[in-house]
XYZ file of C-alpha atoms in Angstrom:
553
model
C 37.247 3.635 10.269
C 38.154 7.216 10.269
C 35.477 9.623 10.957
C 33.524 10.635 7.689
C 34.703 7.962 6.106
C 34.243 4.386 4.318
C 36.317 1.206 5.064
C 36.175 -2.196 3.699
C 34.276 -3.264 0.329
C 32.017 -5.159 2.044
C 30.579 -1.705 2.853
C 27.297 0.002 2.100
C 23.790 1.236 2.844
C 21.559 -2.003 2.917
C 20.022 -3.794 0.005
C 18.186 -3.112 -3.247
C 15.179 -5.136 -2.497
C 13.173 -4.831 0.999
C 13.456 -8.606 1.674
C 16.729 -8.426 1.648
C 17.254 -5.563 3.426
C 18.950 -5.510 6.419
C 18.688 -1.485 6.888
C 15.301 -1.467 6.476
C 13.457 -0.901 9.749
C 16.744 0.964 11.180
C 16.921 3.366 8.707
C 13.647 3.053 7.501
C 12.426 6.786 5.412
C 9.069 8.430 6.685
C 7.773 9.636 3.669
C 4.402 10.857 2.358
C 3.474 8.209 1.098
C 4.368 6.441 3.814
C 1.921 8.211 5.680
C -1.078 7.979 3.247
C -1.074 4.097 3.680
C -1.076 4.087 7.096
C -3.792 6.887 7.647
C -7.289 5.463 8.849
C -9.027 8.131 7.428
C -7.493 8.791 3.736
C -9.396 6.883 1.052
C -6.771 5.887 -0.656
C -5.183 2.033 -1.114
C -4.131 1.146 -4.509
C -0.257 1.867 -3.903
C 0.962 2.042 -7.605
C 4.885 2.219 -7.875
C 7.793 0.947 -10.232
C 9.238 -1.482 -9.583
C 11.966 -0.618 -6.752
C 9.987 2.264 -5.729
C 9.841 0.896 -2.320
C 6.051 -0.240 -2.337
C 7.058 -3.475 -0.613
C 9.694 -1.326 1.999
C 6.530 0.568 3.433
C 4.081 -2.358 3.394
C 6.304 -4.377 5.908
C 7.082 -1.027 7.460
C 3.061 -0.900 8.129
C 3.334 -4.779 9.632
C 6.541 -3.951 11.544
C 4.477 -1.024 13.643
C 1.245 -2.163 13.275
C 1.572 -6.261 13.929
C -1.676 -7.489 15.491
C -3.586 -5.815 12.618
C -2.561 -6.415 9.928
C -3.273 -9.315 7.365
C -1.315 -10.121 4.490
C -2.891 -12.039 1.605
C -0.517 -13.806 -0.714
C -2.415 -14.412 -4.566
C 0.037 -17.291 -5.195
C -1.912 -18.761 -1.791
C -5.142 -18.850 -3.282
C -5.612 -21.663 -5.646
C -6.207 -19.115 -8.568
C -4.009 -21.072 -11.123
C -6.665 -24.413 -9.810
C -9.771 -22.357 -10.811
C -8.787 -20.924 -14.284
C -7.538 -24.351 -15.682
C -10.538 -25.649 -14.381
C -12.343 -26.983 -18.284
C -15.709 -25.226 -17.196
C -14.203 -22.381 -16.613
C -12.702 -22.232 -20.186
C -15.952 -23.659 -21.519
C -18.038 -20.426 -20.141
C -15.226 -18.622 -21.530
C -16.096 -19.963 -25.033
C -19.585 -18.539 -24.106
C -18.455 -15.449 -23.736
C -19.746 -15.663 -20.060
C -18.405 -12.988 -17.748
C -17.072 -14.843 -14.717
C -16.380 -11.182 -12.629
C -18.873 -11.663 -10.391
C -17.641 -15.678 -9.065
C -13.799 -13.772 -9.226
C -15.258 -10.735 -7.060
C -17.701 -12.962 -4.662
C -14.046 -15.193 -3.721
C -11.881 -11.572 -3.099
C -14.973 -11.023 -0.958
C -15.173 -14.767 0.762
C -11.295 -14.460 1.494
C -11.049 -11.369 2.654
C -13.917 -11.477 5.311
C -12.750 -15.406 6.802
C -9.390 -14.083 6.332
C -9.858 -11.112 9.291
C -12.793 -13.337 11.354
C -10.220 -15.293 11.683
C -7.507 -12.890 12.667
C -9.734 -10.830 14.932
C -11.370 -13.955 16.894
C -7.740 -16.154 16.159
C -10.108 -19.018 14.664
C -6.991 -22.160 14.479
C -9.824 -24.980 15.243
C -13.345 -26.087 15.386
C -13.807 -25.193 19.525
C -12.150 -21.673 18.370
C -15.102 -21.209 15.532
C -18.074 -22.616 17.784
C -17.165 -20.207 20.483
C -17.063 -17.277 17.859
C -20.023 -18.030 16.590
C -21.605 -18.407 19.938
C -20.713 -15.117 20.532
C -21.694 -13.404 17.270
C -24.546 -14.910 17.178
C -25.777 -13.832 20.665
C -24.372 -10.376 19.260
C -26.795 -9.992 16.309
C -29.918 -11.993 17.544
C -32.278 -9.454 17.389
C -31.487 -8.699 13.938
C -33.060 -11.225 11.788
C -30.584 -9.912 8.878
C -27.503 -10.755 10.813
C -28.679 -13.800 11.970
C -29.443 -15.056 7.942
C -26.347 -13.839 7.246
C -24.556 -16.130 9.942
C -25.536 -19.076 7.929
C -23.264 -17.985 5.176
C -20.404 -19.060 7.698
C -22.276 -22.444 9.071
C -22.205 -23.654 5.310
C -18.244 -24.202 5.791
C -19.116 -26.073 9.502
C -15.317 -27.797 10.234
C -13.904 -26.793 7.212
C -13.589 -22.965 8.715
C -10.398 -22.604 9.927
C -8.430 -24.522 6.794
C -5.834 -22.360 4.523
C -7.821 -19.719 2.103
C -6.349 -21.990 -1.308
C -8.678 -25.010 -0.190
C -11.901 -22.458 0.955
C -11.508 -21.623 -2.355
C -11.339 -24.353 -3.762
C -14.262 -25.813 -2.034
C -16.187 -22.865 -3.427
C -15.358 -23.460 -6.924
C -16.332 -27.004 -6.285
C -20.375 -26.295 -5.518
C -19.938 -23.432 -8.451
C -18.584 -26.344 -10.472
C -21.165 -28.478 -9.528
C -24.089 -25.663 -10.314
C -22.735 -25.052 -14.029
C -22.314 -29.360 -14.742
C -25.965 -29.694 -13.320
C -27.710 -26.491 -15.592
C -25.695 -27.860 -18.211
C -27.009 -31.973 -17.808
C -30.561 -30.163 -18.136
C -30.061 -27.775 -20.537
C -28.536 -29.695 -23.357
C -28.022 -33.159 -22.543
C -24.199 -32.973 -22.761
C -23.053 -36.405 -20.909
C -25.838 -38.632 -20.098
C -25.727 -40.330 -16.165
C -24.813 -39.245 -13.286
C -23.814 -35.971 -12.401
C -19.279 -35.687 -12.103
C -16.292 -33.483 -12.557
C -16.084 -31.245 -15.307
C -14.437 -33.017 -17.331
C -17.100 -36.058 -17.446
C -19.365 -33.169 -18.457
C -18.899 -29.992 -20.221
C -15.023 -28.670 -21.349
C -13.128 -26.250 -22.828
C -13.993 -26.503 -27.250
C -17.707 -27.888 -26.499
C -19.325 -24.020 -26.775
C -17.740 -24.055 -30.261
C -19.938 -26.511 -31.735
C -23.392 -24.622 -30.605
C -25.677 -22.990 -33.509
C -25.937 -18.838 -32.714
C -29.175 -19.191 -31.097
C -28.678 -22.054 -28.802
C -25.025 -20.310 -27.958
C -27.154 -16.945 -26.647
C -29.890 -19.010 -24.818
C -26.988 -21.007 -22.987
C -24.649 -17.583 -22.343
C -27.866 -16.260 -20.406
C -28.400 -19.408 -18.411
C -24.715 -19.370 -17.052
C -24.345 -15.733 -16.689
C -27.576 -15.851 -14.005
C -25.809 -18.873 -12.145
C -22.409 -16.914 -12.271
C -24.226 -13.387 -11.090
C -25.795 -15.231 -8.117
C -22.178 -16.027 -6.676
C -22.738 -12.166 -5.910
C -24.322 -14.332 -2.614
C -26.838 -12.040 -0.921
C -25.767 -13.379 2.346
C -21.604 -13.178 1.269
C -22.989 -9.186 1.365
C -25.113 -8.730 4.580
C -21.921 -11.073 6.837
C -19.570 -8.118 5.438
C -22.537 -5.339 7.182
C -22.412 -7.507 10.119
C -18.153 -7.368 9.625
C -18.478 -3.817 9.845
C -20.936 -2.978 12.853
C -20.398 -6.231 15.223
C -16.542 -7.694 14.450
C -14.643 -4.876 13.347
C -17.025 -2.516 15.405
C -14.625 -0.130 17.039
C -11.555 2.039 16.411
C -9.794 -0.665 18.679
C -10.089 -3.156 16.223
C -8.762 -1.528 12.911
C -7.595 -3.850 10.830
C -5.233 -3.025 7.694
C -5.329 -5.911 5.013
C -2.028 -5.943 2.696
C -2.012 -7.247 -1.370
C 1.168 -7.643 -2.297
C 3.010 -9.305 -5.381
C -0.013 -9.180 -7.584
C 2.857 -8.732 -10.429
C 4.384 -12.360 -9.857
C 3.611 -15.521 -11.505
C 0.359 -16.299 -9.279
C -1.592 -17.082 -11.980
C -2.172 -16.993 -15.856
C -1.325 -13.762 -17.356
C -4.432 -14.005 -19.703
C -6.730 -13.988 -16.906
C -4.314 -12.146 -14.176
C -6.178 -9.025 -15.772
C -9.711 -10.141 -14.972
C -8.806 -11.220 -11.405
C -7.215 -8.083 -10.350
C -9.879 -5.317 -11.819
C -12.362 -7.770 -9.325
C -10.089 -7.415 -7.115
C -10.484 -3.602 -7.312
C -14.111 -4.146 -7.395
C -14.338 -5.645 -4.224
C -12.208 -3.259 -2.861
C -14.933 -0.795 -3.379
C -17.582 -2.541 -1.616
C -15.444 -2.879 0.887
C -14.633 0.712 1.348
C -18.389 0.832 3.436
C -16.578 -1.432 6.358
C -15.279 1.841 8.843
C -12.484 0.327 10.517
C -11.139 -1.689 7.437
C -8.322 -0.338 5.327
C -7.970 -3.061 2.336
C -4.218 -1.828 0.745
C -3.593 -3.005 -2.884
C 0.273 -2.890 -4.077
C 0.221 -2.747 -8.024
C 3.263 -2.289 -10.255
C 2.089 0.648 -12.784
C 2.864 -0.920 -15.726
C 0.080 -3.423 -14.456
C -2.293 -0.861 -13.409
C -1.873 0.954 -16.627
C -2.540 -1.815 -18.851
C -5.943 -3.604 -16.271
C -9.004 -3.062 -18.765
C -11.523 -0.575 -16.753
C -14.275 -0.736 -19.613
C -17.513 -1.394 -19.331
C -17.505 -4.580 -16.970
C -16.026 -2.467 -14.282
C -19.299 -0.875 -14.318
C -18.418 2.927 -15.503
C -16.401 2.595 -11.965
C -12.660 2.938 -13.607
C -12.864 6.892 -12.234
C -13.619 5.529 -8.629
C -10.617 3.430 -8.922
C -8.243 5.859 -10.043
C -9.141 8.488 -7.251
C -8.595 6.109 -4.780
C -5.481 4.812 -6.294
C -1.758 7.543 -5.554
C 1.293 6.428 -7.764
C 4.626 6.841 -5.649
C 6.698 9.333 -6.452
C 10.604 10.343 -5.178
C 11.895 13.862 -5.210
C 15.806 15.084 -5.075
C 15.146 15.932 -1.227
C 13.572 12.965 0.103
C 16.355 10.764 -2.043
C 19.021 12.691 -0.408
C 17.412 12.470 3.742
C 16.875 8.320 2.564
C 20.427 8.097 1.555
C 21.703 10.004 4.388
C 19.490 8.423 7.327
C 21.100 4.955 5.834
C 24.659 6.628 5.732
C 24.315 7.555 9.137
C 23.221 3.489 10.271
C 25.436 1.990 8.596
C 28.148 4.061 9.307
C 27.611 3.802 12.860
C 27.791 0.325 12.622
C 31.413 0.378 11.069
C 32.156 2.490 13.795
C 31.682 6.011 12.349
C 28.237 7.732 13.806
C 28.932 11.772 12.585
C 29.056 10.286 8.951
C 27.102 12.531 6.567
C 26.062 12.336 2.643
C 29.219 15.848 2.789
C 31.343 13.736 4.455
C 31.714 10.894 2.463
C 31.148 12.498 -1.246
C 33.832 14.821 -3.137
C 33.433 17.840 -2.296
C 31.168 20.542 -4.702
C 33.112 22.432 -7.156
C 32.528 24.950 -10.043
C 34.187 22.204 -12.700
C 32.338 18.876 -11.770
C 29.149 20.170 -9.730
C 27.683 18.351 -6.868
C 28.423 14.405 -6.885
C 24.948 13.307 -5.007
C 23.359 15.432 -8.279
C 25.503 14.050 -10.320
C 24.523 9.877 -8.775
C 20.682 11.108 -8.933
C 20.423 12.339 -12.081
C 21.723 8.644 -13.145
C 18.752 7.364 -11.652
C 15.108 6.833 -12.154
C 14.356 8.245 -8.826
C 14.424 5.396 -7.268
C 15.225 4.157 -3.748
C 17.059 1.046 -5.206
C 18.595 2.846 -7.984
C 20.652 5.574 -5.471
C 21.309 2.494 -3.131
C 22.662 0.304 -5.554
C 24.726 3.046 -7.113
C 26.147 3.975 -3.808
C 27.103 0.410 -2.787
C 28.660 0.241 -6.298
C 30.743 3.088 -5.284
C 31.596 1.951 -2.174
C 32.878 -1.437 -3.509
C 35.378 -0.070 -5.496
C 36.525 2.961 -3.112
C 37.898 0.117 -0.476
C 39.778 2.473 2.283
C 39.504 5.363 0.768
C 38.874 7.802 3.821
C 36.574 10.303 1.084
C 34.758 8.454 -1.895
C 36.871 10.178 -5.641
C 34.915 10.863 -8.955
C 37.213 8.575 -9.850
C 35.572 5.911 -7.805
C 32.199 7.342 -8.862
C 33.167 7.134 -12.309
C 34.234 3.551 -12.113
C 31.063 2.257 -9.988
C 28.968 3.670 -12.978
C 29.891 1.879 -15.027
C 28.753 -1.581 -13.192
C 26.237 0.260 -11.820
C 24.666 0.905 -15.322
C 25.029 -2.553 -16.456
C 22.971 -3.801 -13.376
C 20.434 -0.941 -14.231
C 19.662 -2.074 -17.596
C 19.368 -5.582 -16.531
C 17.111 -4.143 -13.939
C 15.100 -2.321 -17.002
C 14.996 -5.427 -18.935
C 13.539 -7.601 -16.081
C 11.045 -5.245 -15.344
C 9.304 -5.567 -18.808
C 10.408 -8.296 -20.449
C 7.249 -10.377 -19.602
C 4.873 -7.882 -21.300
C 8.022 -6.903 -24.252
C 9.990 -10.418 -24.865
C 13.730 -9.803 -26.048
C 13.263 -5.859 -25.176
C 17.035 -5.692 -24.884
C 17.526 -6.259 -28.113
C 16.174 -2.805 -29.047
C 18.067 -1.188 -25.722
C 21.287 -2.674 -27.804
C 19.750 -1.054 -30.873
C 21.064 2.566 -29.497
C 24.755 0.956 -28.640
C 27.503 3.964 -29.039
C 24.640 6.767 -30.147
C 26.161 10.116 -29.912
C 23.537 12.326 -27.713
C 21.456 14.085 -28.339
C 20.762 12.325 -31.265
C 19.052 13.897 -33.846
C 15.675 12.741 -34.995
C 17.492 11.527 -37.980
C 19.686 9.150 -36.841
C 17.171 8.396 -33.979
C 14.880 6.838 -36.722
C 17.694 4.802 -38.232
C 17.422 3.049 -35.018
C 13.960 2.710 -34.462
C 13.873 1.458 -38.075
C 16.048 -1.333 -37.152
C 14.435 -2.231 -34.145
C 10.871 -2.578 -36.938
C 13.234 -5.344 -38.630
C 13.831 -7.468 -35.481
C 10.719 -9.965 -36.262
C 12.318 -10.749 -38.929
C 14.814 -12.635 -36.906
C 13.805 -16.206 -36.297
C 15.633 -15.693 -32.711
C 13.717 -12.961 -31.885
C 10.879 -13.673 -29.304
C 9.401 -10.660 -29.615
C 8.244 -10.280 -33.151
C 4.227 -9.661 -31.552
C 4.873 -6.752 -29.299
C 7.520 -5.104 -32.030
C 4.810 -5.810 -35.467
C 2.153 -3.750 -33.268
C 4.078 -0.757 -32.009
C 5.432 -0.014 -35.788
C 2.401 -1.172 -37.499
C 1.634 1.744 -39.171
C 5.298 2.155 -40.505
C 4.121 -0.336 -43.278
C 0.432 -0.077 -43.321
C 0.297 3.585 -43.733
C 2.624 4.845 -45.939
C 1.395 8.336 -46.340
C 1.291 8.709 -42.274
C 3.508 11.594 -40.697
C 6.953 10.621 -38.390
C 4.422 10.567 -35.475
C 2.321 7.773 -36.901
C 4.968 6.181 -37.619
C 7.207 5.975 -34.872
C 4.970 7.492 -31.990
C 3.947 4.362 -30.586
C 7.367 3.146 -30.074
C 8.746 6.197 -29.053
C 5.797 6.450 -26.309
C 7.127 2.848 -24.781
C 10.287 3.390 -24.513
C 9.735 6.968 -23.033
C 7.057 5.779 -20.650
C 9.464 2.788 -19.116
C 12.142 5.254 -18.691
C 15.154 4.807 -21.632
C 14.744 7.708 -23.499
C 14.449 11.526 -23.210
C 13.009 13.952 -25.695
C 13.946 17.138 -26.038
C 12.084 19.893 -27.403
C 12.227 23.571 -28.100
C 14.462 26.235 -28.935
C 16.102 25.218 -25.162
C 16.482 21.740 -25.644
C 14.747 20.987 -22.904
C 14.756 17.024 -22.049
C 12.151 15.593 -20.575
C 11.561 12.086 -18.780
C 8.489 10.158 -18.196
C 8.696 10.965 -14.452
C 8.459 14.765 -14.478
C 6.967 14.786 -17.489
C 4.295 11.696 -17.615
C 2.017 12.621 -20.158
C 4.382 13.825 -22.543
C 4.612 11.094 -25.378
C 0.648 10.394 -25.376
C 0.121 13.272 -27.895
C 1.231 13.520 -31.397
C 1.279 17.078 -31.276
C 4.703 16.502 -28.479
C 6.344 13.803 -30.591
C 5.577 16.064 -33.249
C 7.584 19.012 -31.604
C 10.536 16.765 -30.693
C 13.894 17.830 -32.128
C 16.568 15.139 -30.812
C 16.285 12.083 -28.385
C 18.423 11.252 -25.640
C 19.231 7.896 -23.650
C 17.951 8.145 -20.234
C 21.810 8.895 -18.446
C 21.308 6.012 -16.309
C 21.841 3.579 -19.183
C 24.124 5.421 -21.095
C 27.459 4.158 -19.518
C 26.059 0.331 -20.431
C 25.546 1.062 -23.903
C 28.549 3.272 -24.276
C 26.611 6.233 -25.327
C 28.816 9.027 -26.415
C 27.706 13.086 -25.051
C 28.383 15.593 -27.791
C 30.434 13.019 -29.913
C 33.497 12.628 -27.608
C 33.649 8.753 -25.772
C 32.033 8.849 -22.039
C 34.580 9.313 -19.446
């Protein structure tokens, strides 16, 4: 390989996903966000980010650098699907009993036991007894703490089993209490106590009169509320003062992958909200930092209403949104390029040596590529890799290489946008396709015609997104006297907020995108002032979008 050049179609600057990125550790870029997560004094612990922003890479790096002080909890390993599918849970849901106290207690229990197992290497009955003996001697002069220790004694020889088994055990005990109360209160099924399926089940609650429902709801709610467990909360004090009692024992707990299919979507909101509340309570433990990584769209859809006890402001104060600037992404690419090139025999490679020289006609090649990303590491890494793939043995990438790579890159980014949002908005790619062949900037009239076509999609029996499209276009049908922003505003806001479109305002027709103007589409006055629209440059090639009436390229 010649100095500064790129040789071979297999050259890349790393994988797009952390779990498949061979350069993650060698070329890791230490951003301000990473320093925030690592800080033992910064209380911000909820990492909010779009997919591809690097949150998983950040957490993997944290584990790599603090191998003996990180506990990772995987939501899919907690048997939460088992819990929520129990008939007793459906029964309580029918009665509108809040299960939040139970879910909060489960999260606290899982985290408490995982921390103890990690701190004392509790992996057998003997190890558990040694731990209890040591701790009992340490707290023998404190009656309250001795009582709290009884909570752990209840688990006997099951203390070191996997987290999902412990969660099931707590749930089964809760289930027995509900069944016992149900038999004593309403005699749903005579005979001996048994499983929920032999006593109560989903749909039974619907048969009760209003007064009976209210009485049952109150009784069962009291049982649920008891699962906050005074001894469990006292154990948190023991955790703070006697287990993680020094800076040497500082521990991070990492909870990621909350966006995966680990539980029924219907109750995922409640479980995540309860996790946030549990983490708030754990903030009192000085040598502990629980880090929860969550996708932006899931965070924004969390119901921080009355059930959160007015704690939404606290949740948001402990959150930080991962955002990348142009200089940071340039540094990230430069670092990866140096490491990857060194492996191929060119240790002095740099962005300037690889990309076309800046000229007055085409400008800066890196800026051109960056403008066709959503300002995320995954995007810029993918664009460079596509460009390397078409440049082959060329010493320096050419503008023609970049343009040729853009078609494939743009198509894959459009698919990635679909995959990011398809759970919330099925068949959203059908909406994207409505902008195929558009001339940008689009006038309001042209944009409106395309949005009206979107509103007609529910009439297609093959379209799976009828429910959400009907919701976002409802004002078009039920409010004939409404203004443009009333009719089209909800759908415009959606397409803007996911990064698909930009809005143009003012005499200079400045394009505004969600990254730099995140609240823009939330105000009716801003939408009314919008004079034109554009498809984000990332997706223009994939949709054959034309610039100023001319075909791309």
